[in-house]
Short mmCIF file of C-alpha atoms and ligand atoms in Angstrom, two decimals:
data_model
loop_
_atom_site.label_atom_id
_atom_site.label_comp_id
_atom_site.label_asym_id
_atom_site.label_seq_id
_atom_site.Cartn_x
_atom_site.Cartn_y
_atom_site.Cartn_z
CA UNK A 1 298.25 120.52 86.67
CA UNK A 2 294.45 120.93 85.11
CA UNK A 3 292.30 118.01 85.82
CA UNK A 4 292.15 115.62 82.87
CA UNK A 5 289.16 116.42 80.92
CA UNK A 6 286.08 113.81 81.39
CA UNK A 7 285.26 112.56 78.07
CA UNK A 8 282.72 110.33 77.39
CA UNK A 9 281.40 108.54 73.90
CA UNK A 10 278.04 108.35 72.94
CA UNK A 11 276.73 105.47 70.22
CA UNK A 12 273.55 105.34 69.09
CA UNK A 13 272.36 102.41 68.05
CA UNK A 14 268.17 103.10 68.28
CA UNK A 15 267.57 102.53 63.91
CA UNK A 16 266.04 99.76 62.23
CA UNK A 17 268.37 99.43 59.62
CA UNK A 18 265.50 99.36 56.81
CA UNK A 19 267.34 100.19 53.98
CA UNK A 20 269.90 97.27 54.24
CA UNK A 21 266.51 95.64 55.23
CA UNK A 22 267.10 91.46 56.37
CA UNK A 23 266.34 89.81 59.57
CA UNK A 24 268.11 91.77 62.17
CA UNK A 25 268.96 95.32 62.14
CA UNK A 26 272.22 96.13 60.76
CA UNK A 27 274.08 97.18 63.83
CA UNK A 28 273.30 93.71 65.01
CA UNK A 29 274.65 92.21 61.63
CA UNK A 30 277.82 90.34 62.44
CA UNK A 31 280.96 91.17 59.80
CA UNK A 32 283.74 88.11 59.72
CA UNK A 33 282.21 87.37 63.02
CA UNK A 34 281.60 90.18 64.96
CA UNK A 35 278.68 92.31 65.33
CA UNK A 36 278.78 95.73 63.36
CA UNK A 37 278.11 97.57 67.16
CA UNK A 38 280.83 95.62 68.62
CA UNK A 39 282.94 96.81 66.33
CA UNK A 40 281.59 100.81 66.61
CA UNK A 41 282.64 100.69 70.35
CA UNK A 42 286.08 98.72 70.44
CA UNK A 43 288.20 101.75 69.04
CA UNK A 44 286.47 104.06 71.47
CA UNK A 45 286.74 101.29 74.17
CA UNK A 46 290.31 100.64 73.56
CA UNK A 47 291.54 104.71 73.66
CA UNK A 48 293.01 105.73 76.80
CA UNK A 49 291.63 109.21 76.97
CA UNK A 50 287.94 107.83 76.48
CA UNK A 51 285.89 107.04 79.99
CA UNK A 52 282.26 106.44 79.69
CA UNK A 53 280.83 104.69 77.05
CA UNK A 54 276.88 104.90 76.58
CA UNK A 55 274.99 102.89 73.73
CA UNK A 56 271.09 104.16 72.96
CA UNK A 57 269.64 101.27 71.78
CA UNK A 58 265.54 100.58 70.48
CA UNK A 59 262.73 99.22 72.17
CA UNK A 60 262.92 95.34 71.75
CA UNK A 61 266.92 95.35 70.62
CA UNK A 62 267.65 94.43 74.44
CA UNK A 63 268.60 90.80 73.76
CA UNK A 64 270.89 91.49 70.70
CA UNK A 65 272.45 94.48 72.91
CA UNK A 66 273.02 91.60 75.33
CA UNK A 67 275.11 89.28 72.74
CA UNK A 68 277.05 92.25 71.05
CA UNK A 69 278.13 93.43 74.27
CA UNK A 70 279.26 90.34 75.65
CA UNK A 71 282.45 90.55 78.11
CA UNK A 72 281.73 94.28 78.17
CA UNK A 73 280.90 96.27 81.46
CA UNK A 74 278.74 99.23 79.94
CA UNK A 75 276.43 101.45 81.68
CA UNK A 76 273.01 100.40 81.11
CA UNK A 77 271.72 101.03 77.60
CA UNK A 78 269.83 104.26 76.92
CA UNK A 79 266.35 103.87 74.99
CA UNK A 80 266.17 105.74 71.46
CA UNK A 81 263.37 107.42 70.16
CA UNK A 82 261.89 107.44 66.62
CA UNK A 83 264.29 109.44 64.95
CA UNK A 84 268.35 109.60 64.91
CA UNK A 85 267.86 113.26 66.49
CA UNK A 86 265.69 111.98 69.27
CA UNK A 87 267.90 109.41 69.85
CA UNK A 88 270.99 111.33 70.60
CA UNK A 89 268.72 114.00 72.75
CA UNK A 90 267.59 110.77 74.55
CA UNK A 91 271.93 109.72 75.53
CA UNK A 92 272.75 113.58 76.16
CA UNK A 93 269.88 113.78 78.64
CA UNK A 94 270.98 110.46 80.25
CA UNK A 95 274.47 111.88 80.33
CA UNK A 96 273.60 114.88 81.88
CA UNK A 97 271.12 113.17 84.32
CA UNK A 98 274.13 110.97 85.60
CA UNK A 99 276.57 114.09 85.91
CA UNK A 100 277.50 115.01 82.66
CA UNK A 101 281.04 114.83 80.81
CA UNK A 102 283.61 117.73 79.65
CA UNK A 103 283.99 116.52 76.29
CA UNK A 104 280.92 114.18 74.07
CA UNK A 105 281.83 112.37 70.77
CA UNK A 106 278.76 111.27 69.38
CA UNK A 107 278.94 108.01 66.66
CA UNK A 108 276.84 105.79 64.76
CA UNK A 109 276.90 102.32 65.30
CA UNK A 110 276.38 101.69 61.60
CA UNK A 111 279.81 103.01 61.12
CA UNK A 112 281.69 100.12 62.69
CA UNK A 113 285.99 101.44 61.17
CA UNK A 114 287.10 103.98 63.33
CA UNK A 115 291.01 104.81 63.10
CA UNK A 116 292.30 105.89 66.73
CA UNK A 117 293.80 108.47 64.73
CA UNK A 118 290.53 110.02 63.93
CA UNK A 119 289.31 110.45 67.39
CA UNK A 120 292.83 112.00 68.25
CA UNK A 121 292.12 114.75 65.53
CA UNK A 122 288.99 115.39 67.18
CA UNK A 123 290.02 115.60 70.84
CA UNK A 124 292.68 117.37 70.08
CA UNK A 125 290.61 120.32 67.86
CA UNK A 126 288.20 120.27 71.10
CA UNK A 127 291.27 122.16 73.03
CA UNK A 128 290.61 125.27 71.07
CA UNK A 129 287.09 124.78 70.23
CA UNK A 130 282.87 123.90 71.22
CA UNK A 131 283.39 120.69 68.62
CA UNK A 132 285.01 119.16 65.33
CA UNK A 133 283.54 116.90 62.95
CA UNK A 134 285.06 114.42 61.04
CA UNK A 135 284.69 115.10 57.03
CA UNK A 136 286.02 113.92 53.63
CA UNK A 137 286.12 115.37 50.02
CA UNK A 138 283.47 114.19 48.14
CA UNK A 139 285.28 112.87 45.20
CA UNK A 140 282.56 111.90 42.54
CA UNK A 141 281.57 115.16 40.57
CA UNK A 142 278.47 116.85 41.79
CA UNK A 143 275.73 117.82 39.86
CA UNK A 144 271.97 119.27 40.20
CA UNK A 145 269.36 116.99 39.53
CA UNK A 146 268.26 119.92 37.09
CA UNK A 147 271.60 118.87 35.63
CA UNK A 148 273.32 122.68 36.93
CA UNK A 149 276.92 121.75 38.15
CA UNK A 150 277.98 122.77 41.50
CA UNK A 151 281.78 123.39 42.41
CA UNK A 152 282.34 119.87 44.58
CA UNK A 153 285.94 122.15 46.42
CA UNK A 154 283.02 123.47 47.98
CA UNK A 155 281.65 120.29 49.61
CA UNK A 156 282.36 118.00 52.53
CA UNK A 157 281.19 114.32 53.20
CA UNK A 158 280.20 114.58 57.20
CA UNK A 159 281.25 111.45 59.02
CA UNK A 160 281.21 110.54 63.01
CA UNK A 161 281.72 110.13 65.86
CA UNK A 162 281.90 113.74 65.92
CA UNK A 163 283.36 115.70 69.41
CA UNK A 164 281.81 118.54 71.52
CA UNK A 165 282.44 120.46 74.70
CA UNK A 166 279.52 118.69 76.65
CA UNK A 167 277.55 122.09 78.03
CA UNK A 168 277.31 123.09 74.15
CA UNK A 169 275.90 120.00 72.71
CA UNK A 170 273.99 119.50 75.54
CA UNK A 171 272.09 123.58 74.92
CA UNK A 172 272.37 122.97 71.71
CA UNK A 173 270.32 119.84 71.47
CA UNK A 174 267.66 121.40 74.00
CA UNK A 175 267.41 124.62 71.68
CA UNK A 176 267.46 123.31 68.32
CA UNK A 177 264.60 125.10 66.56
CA UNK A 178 264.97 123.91 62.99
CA UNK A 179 261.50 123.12 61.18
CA UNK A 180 263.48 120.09 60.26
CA UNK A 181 264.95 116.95 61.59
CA UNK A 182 268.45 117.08 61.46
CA UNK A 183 270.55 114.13 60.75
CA UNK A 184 273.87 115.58 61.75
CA UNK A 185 275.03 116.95 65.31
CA UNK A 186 277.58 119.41 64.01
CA UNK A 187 274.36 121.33 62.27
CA UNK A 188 272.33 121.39 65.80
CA UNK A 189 275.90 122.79 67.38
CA UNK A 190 276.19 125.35 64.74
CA UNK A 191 273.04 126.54 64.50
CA UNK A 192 273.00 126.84 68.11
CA UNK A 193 276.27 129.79 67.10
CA UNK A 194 279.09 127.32 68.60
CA UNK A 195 282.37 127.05 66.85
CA UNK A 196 282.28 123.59 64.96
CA UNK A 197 285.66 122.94 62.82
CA UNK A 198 286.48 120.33 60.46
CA UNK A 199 289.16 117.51 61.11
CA UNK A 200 290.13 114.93 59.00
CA UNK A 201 288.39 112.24 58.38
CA UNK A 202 288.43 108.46 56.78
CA UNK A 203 287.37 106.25 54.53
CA UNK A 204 287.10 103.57 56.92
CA UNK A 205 284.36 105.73 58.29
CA UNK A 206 282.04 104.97 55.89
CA UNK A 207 278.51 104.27 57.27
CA UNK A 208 277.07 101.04 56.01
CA UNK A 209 273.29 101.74 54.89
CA UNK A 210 272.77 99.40 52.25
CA UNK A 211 272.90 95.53 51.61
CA UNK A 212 275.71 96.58 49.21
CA UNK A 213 277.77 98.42 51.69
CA UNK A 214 278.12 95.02 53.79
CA UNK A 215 279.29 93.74 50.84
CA UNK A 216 283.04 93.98 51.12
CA UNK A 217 286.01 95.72 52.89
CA UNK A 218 289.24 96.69 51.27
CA UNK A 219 288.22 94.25 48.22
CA UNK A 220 287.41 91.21 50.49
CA UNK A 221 283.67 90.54 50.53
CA UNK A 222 282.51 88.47 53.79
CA UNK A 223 283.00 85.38 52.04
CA UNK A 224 282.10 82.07 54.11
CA UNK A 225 283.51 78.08 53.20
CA UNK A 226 283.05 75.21 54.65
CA UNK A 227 283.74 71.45 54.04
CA UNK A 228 282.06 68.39 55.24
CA UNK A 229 282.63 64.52 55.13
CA UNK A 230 280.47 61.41 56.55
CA UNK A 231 280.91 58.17 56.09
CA UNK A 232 278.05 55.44 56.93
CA UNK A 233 278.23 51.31 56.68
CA UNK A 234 276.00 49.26 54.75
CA UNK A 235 273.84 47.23 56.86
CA UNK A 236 270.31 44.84 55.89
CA UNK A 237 267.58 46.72 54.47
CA UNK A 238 265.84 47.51 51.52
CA UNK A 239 266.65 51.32 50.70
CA UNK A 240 268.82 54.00 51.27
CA UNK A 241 267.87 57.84 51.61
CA UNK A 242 270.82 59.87 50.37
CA UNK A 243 270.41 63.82 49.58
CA UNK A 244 266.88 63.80 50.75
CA UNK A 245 266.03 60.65 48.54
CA UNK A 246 264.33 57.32 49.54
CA UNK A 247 266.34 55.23 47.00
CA UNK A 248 265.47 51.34 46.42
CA UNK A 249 268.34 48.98 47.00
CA UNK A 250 269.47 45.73 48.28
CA UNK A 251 270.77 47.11 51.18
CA UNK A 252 270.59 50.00 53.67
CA UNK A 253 272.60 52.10 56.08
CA UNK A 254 273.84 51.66 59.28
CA UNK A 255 273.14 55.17 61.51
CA UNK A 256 271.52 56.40 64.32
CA UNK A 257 269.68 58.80 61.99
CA UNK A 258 268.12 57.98 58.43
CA UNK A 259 271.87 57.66 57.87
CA UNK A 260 271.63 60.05 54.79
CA UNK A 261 275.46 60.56 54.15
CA UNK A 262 275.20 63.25 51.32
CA UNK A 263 272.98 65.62 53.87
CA UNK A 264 275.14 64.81 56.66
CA UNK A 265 278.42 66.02 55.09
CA UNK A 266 276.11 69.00 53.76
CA UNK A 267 274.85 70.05 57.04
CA UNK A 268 278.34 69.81 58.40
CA UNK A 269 280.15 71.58 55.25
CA UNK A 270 277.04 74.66 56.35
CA UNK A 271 277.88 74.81 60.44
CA UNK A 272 281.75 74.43 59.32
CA UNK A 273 281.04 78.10 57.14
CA UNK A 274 279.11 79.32 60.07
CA UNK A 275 281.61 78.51 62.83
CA UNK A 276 279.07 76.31 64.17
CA UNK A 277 280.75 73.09 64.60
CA UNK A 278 279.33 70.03 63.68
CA UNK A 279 276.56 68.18 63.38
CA UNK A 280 276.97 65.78 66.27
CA UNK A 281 277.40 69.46 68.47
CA UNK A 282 273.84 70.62 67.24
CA UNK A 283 272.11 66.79 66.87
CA UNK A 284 274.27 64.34 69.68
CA UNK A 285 273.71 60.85 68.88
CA UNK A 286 273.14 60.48 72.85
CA UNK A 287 269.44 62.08 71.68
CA UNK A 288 267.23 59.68 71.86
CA UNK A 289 264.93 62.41 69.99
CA UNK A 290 267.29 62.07 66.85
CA UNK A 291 267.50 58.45 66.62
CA UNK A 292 265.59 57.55 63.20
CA UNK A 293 265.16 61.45 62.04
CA UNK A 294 264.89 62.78 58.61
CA UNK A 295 268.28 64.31 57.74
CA UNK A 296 266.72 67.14 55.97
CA UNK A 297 265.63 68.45 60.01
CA UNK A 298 269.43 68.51 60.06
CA UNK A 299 269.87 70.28 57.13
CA UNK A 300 266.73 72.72 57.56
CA UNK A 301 268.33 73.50 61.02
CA UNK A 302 271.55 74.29 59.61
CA UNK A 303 270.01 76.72 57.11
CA UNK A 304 268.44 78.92 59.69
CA UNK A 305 271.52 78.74 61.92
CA UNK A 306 272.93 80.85 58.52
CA UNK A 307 269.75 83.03 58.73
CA UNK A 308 270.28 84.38 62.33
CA UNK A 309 273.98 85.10 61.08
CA UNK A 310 272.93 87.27 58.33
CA UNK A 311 274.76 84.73 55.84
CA UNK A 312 272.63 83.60 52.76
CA UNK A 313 273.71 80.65 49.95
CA UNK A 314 276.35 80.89 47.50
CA UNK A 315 276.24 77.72 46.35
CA UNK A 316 276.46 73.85 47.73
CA UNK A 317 278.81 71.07 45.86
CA UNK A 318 278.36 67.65 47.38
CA UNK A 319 280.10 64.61 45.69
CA UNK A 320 278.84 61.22 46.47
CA UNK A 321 281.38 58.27 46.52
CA UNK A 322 280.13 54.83 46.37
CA UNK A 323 279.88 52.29 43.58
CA UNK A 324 276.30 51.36 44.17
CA UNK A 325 273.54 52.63 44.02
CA UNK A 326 274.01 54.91 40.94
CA UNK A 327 273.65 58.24 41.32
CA UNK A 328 273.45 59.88 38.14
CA UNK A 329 269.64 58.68 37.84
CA UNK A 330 269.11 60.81 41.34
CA UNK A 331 270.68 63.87 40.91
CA UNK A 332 268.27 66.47 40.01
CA UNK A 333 266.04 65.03 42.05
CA UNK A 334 268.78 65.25 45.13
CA UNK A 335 269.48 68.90 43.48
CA UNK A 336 265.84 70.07 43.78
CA UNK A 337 265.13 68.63 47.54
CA UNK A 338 268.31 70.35 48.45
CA UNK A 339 266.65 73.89 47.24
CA UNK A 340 263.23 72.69 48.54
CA UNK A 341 264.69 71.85 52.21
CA UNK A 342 267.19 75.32 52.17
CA UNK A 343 264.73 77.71 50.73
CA UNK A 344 267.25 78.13 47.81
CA UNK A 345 267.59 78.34 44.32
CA UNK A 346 267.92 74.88 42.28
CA UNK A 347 271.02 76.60 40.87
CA UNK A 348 272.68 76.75 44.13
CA UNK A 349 273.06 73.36 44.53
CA UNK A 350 275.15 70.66 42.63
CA UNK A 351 275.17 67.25 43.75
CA UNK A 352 277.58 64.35 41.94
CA UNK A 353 278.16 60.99 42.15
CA UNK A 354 281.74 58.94 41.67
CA UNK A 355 283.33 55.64 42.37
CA UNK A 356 286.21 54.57 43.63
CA UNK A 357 287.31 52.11 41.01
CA UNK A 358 286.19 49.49 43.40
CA UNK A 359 289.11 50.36 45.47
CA UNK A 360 289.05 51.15 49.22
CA UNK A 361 285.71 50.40 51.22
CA UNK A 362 283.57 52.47 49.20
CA UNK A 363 284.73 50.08 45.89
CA UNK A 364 284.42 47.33 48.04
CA UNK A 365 280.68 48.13 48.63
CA UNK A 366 281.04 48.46 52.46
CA UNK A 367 279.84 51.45 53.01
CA UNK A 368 279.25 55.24 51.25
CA UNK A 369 280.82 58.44 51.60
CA UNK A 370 279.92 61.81 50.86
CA UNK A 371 281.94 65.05 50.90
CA UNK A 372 280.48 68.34 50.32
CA UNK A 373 281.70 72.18 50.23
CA UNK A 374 279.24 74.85 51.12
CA UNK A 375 280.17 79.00 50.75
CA UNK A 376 277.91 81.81 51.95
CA UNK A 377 278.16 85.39 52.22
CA UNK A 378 277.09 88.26 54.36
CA UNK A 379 273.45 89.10 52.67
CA UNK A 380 269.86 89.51 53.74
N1 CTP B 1 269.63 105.71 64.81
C1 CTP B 1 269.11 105.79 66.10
N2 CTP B 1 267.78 106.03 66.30
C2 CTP B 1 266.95 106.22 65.25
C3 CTP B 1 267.45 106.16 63.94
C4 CTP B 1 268.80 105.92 63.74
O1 CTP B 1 269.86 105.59 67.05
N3 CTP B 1 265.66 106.43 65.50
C5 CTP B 1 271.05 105.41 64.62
C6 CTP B 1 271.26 104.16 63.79
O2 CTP B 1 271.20 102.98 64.63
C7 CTP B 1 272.62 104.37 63.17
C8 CTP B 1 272.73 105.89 63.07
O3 CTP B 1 271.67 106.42 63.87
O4 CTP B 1 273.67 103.89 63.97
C9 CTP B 1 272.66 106.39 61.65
O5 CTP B 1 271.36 106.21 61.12
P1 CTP B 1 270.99 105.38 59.81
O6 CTP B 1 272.19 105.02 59.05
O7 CTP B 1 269.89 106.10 59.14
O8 CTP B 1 270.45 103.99 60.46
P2 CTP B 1 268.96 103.44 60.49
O9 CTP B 1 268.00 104.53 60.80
O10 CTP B 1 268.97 102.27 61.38
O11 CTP B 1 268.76 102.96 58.99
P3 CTP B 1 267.56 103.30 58.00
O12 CTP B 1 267.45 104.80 57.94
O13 CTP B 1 267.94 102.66 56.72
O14 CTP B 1 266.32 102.66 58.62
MG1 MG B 2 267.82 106.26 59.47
#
C-alpha cells in the first residue's frame, strides 16, 4: 500500500484588517466568543487526513497569536510580509525549509466557516490533479462599469483554502512573473501551466472584509445581553451618588465603594454581556485600593473590557427602585454622565426611577436597588 500522502495546511494570517478597520485586526476579532483565526484552523485541525498546520502571522500580532491559539500545539508562527502574496511565499518557504509536504491547502484566516466537506472536495480532486480551488456562482448580475453586460455563466467567485501538489505551488510561487500582485494562489499555479480545477465551494466560505460582514451569520447578528442588580443600605450621611450623581439627602449609603447602586448594577449588566463576570471579580472588596472609589472607574473599566472584545453599545436601561430620593429630577443628568463616562451616545442610555409602593425594604426606606440591562454587538 502507497504511503499516505503528507498534507499540510497553510493559514495566513499576516493582514491588518483595514477595511473592517477597529482596534484589533479582524482575524483577532472574536465572533460569539471565539477568535475569527481560531475558528479558520479548527475544521482543518479537526480533519483526519490534515497533519501540519502553519499560521503566518504579522510583525507585532505575536501576543494575539498567543490567546487565539490557546490549548493548541502549532509549529511556531511564520512572519508575513507586506502583501497577501508575500505572505504565502513567506509559509511555502518555511514549509519547504522544514521538509516540505505532498499536498498544501492554502486559507485565509479571514474566512473563519469551513465545511469538512469542502476540504474533502479538494483533497480528493488533488488525486488526479497539481490543485483545485474552491469557487461559487456569482449570483448578482454582472455588469461593466461602462454599463456593457457580461454573461455572469461565465464567472466564478474564488474562495479558499485552496489545495496543491506541494512541488507545484512551491515552483510556482518562486516563478511567478506577473507585473502584478496576485491575490489568488490558483492564478500563480496556473500561470505557472499546472492543472488547477474547480470544486465546489460554500457560502459559509465567505471572507469577512468589512465591518458589515461581522455583522451576522445565518440571520443572527453577534448580539450581546446582560443584566445586573445591586442592592446597598442606607446608612448616616448627607448625600448619595447614584448613576454618576452626587445627590443631596438626609442620608447616605452603606458600601465599600461610593456605593453608587445604579452604576454598580450597570457595570455588572456590561461584564455579564461580555462574559466577564462581575464586578466584585474585576474590583474585590478585599482591595483596599477600591475602598471609597468613584463608581464611574468601575464603569469606565467595564467599557474598555467591551473595547478589547470588539463589542460596542447598543443601548443601556437601568431602573432605579427606591422611594426616596426622587429620581425623575436626575435623570438626564444620570443619562448624560452615563454617555460622558462610556464614550457613548446620550441616546444609548436610559435611566428610570420607580417605587415600590412603600412595600419591601426599598418602600420601607432601608436601602436602594438598582437593576439594569445592557446589549452590545460585534462592531468597531
Ligand atoms: N494577509 C496576509 N498578509 C498580508 C495581507 C493579507 O497574510 N500582507 C491575509 C489576511 O490576514 C487574510 C487574507 O490574507 O487572512 C486575505 O486578505 P484580506 O481579506 O485582504 O485581509 P487584510 O489584508 O487583513 O484586510 P485589508 O485588505 O482590508 O487590510
Ligand atoms: Mg488585504
Amino acid at each position: 500500500m502507497a504511503e499516505a500522502p503528507r498534507i499540510s495546511a497553510l493559514i495566513v494570517a499576516a493582514g491588518k484588517g483595514e477595511r473592517v478597520g477597529g482596534g484589533v485586526p479582524k482575524q483577532y476579532r472574536k465572533i460569539r466568543g471565539k477568535s475569527v483565526l481560531r475558528r479558520a484552523i479548527e475544521p482543518l485541525w479537526r480533519h483526519d487526513a490534515i497533519g501540519e498546520i502553519r499560521i503566518v502571522i504579522g510583525e507585532g500580532q505575536e501576543p494575539l497569536y498567543e490567546q487565539a491559539i490557546e490549548g493548541m500545539t502549532l509549529p511556531s508562527p511564520v512572519l508575513g510580509g507586506a502583501t497577501r502574496q508575500q505572505s504565502v511565499r513567506n509559509g511555502i518557504e518555511a514549509i519547504a525549509a522544514d521538509g516540505g509536504a505532498d499536498i498544501l491547502l492554502i486559507h485565509d484566516a479571514a474566512r473563519p466557516f469551513l465545511p469538512a466537506e469542502v476540504i474533502d472536495r479538494l483533497l480528493e480532486a488533488c488525486d488526479s490533479h497539481d490543485g483545485a480551488i474552491p469557487a461559487i456562482a456569482v449570483t448578482d448580475s454582472l455588469a461593466r462599469i461602462d454599463g456593457s453586460t457580461v454573461p455572469r455563466s461565465e464567472f466564478v467567485q474564488v474562495q479558499t483554502p485552496q489545495a496543491f501538489r506541494f512541488d507545484a505551488i512551491l515552483s510556482a510561487h518562486r516563478d511567478w512573473a506577473g507585473g502584478t500582485t496576485a491575490t489568488d494562489d490558483g492564478e500563480i499555479a496556473r500561470a505557472a501551466g499546472y492543472d488547477i480545477v474547480l470544486v465546489d465551494g460554500s457560502k459559509a466560505l465567505k471572507k469577512l472584509t468589512f465591518e458589515d460582514d461581522f455583522m451576522g451569520y445565518g440571520g443572527i447578528p453577534d448580539i450581546r445581553t446582560g443584566i445586573g442588580f445591586d442592592v446597598h443600605a442606607f446608612a448616616a450621611g448627607d448625600h448619595v451618588w447614584l448613576g454618576g450623581i452626587r445627590i443631596p439627602h438626609d442620608r447616605g449609603l452603606a458600601g465599600h465603594s461610593d456605593a453608587d447602586v445604579a452604576l454598580h448594577a450597570l457595570t455588572d449588566a456590561i461584564l455579564g454581556a461580555l462574559g466577564e463576570g462581575d464586578i466584585g471579580t474585576h474590583f474585590p472588596p478585599s482591595d483596599a485600593q477600591w475602598k471609597d472609589a468613584a463608581s464611574s472607574v468601575f464603569l469606565a473599566r467595564a467599557g474598555a473590557i467591551a473595547a478589547e472584545h470588539g463589542l460596542s453599545f447598543g443601548n443601556l436601561d437601568v431602573t432605579i427602585i427606591c422611594e426616596d430620593p426622587r429620581i425623575g429630577p436626575h435623570r438626564e443628568a444620570m443619562r448624560d454622565r452615563i454617555a460622558e463616562i462610556l464614550e457613548i451616545d446620550r441616546s444609548c442610555v436610559n435611566v428610570k426611577g420607580t417605587t415600590t409602593e412603600r412595600l419591601g425594604f426599598t418602600g420601607r426606606a432601608e436601602g436602594i436597588a438598582a437593576q439594569a440591562v445592557a446589549t452590545l454587538r460585534a462592531s468597531s
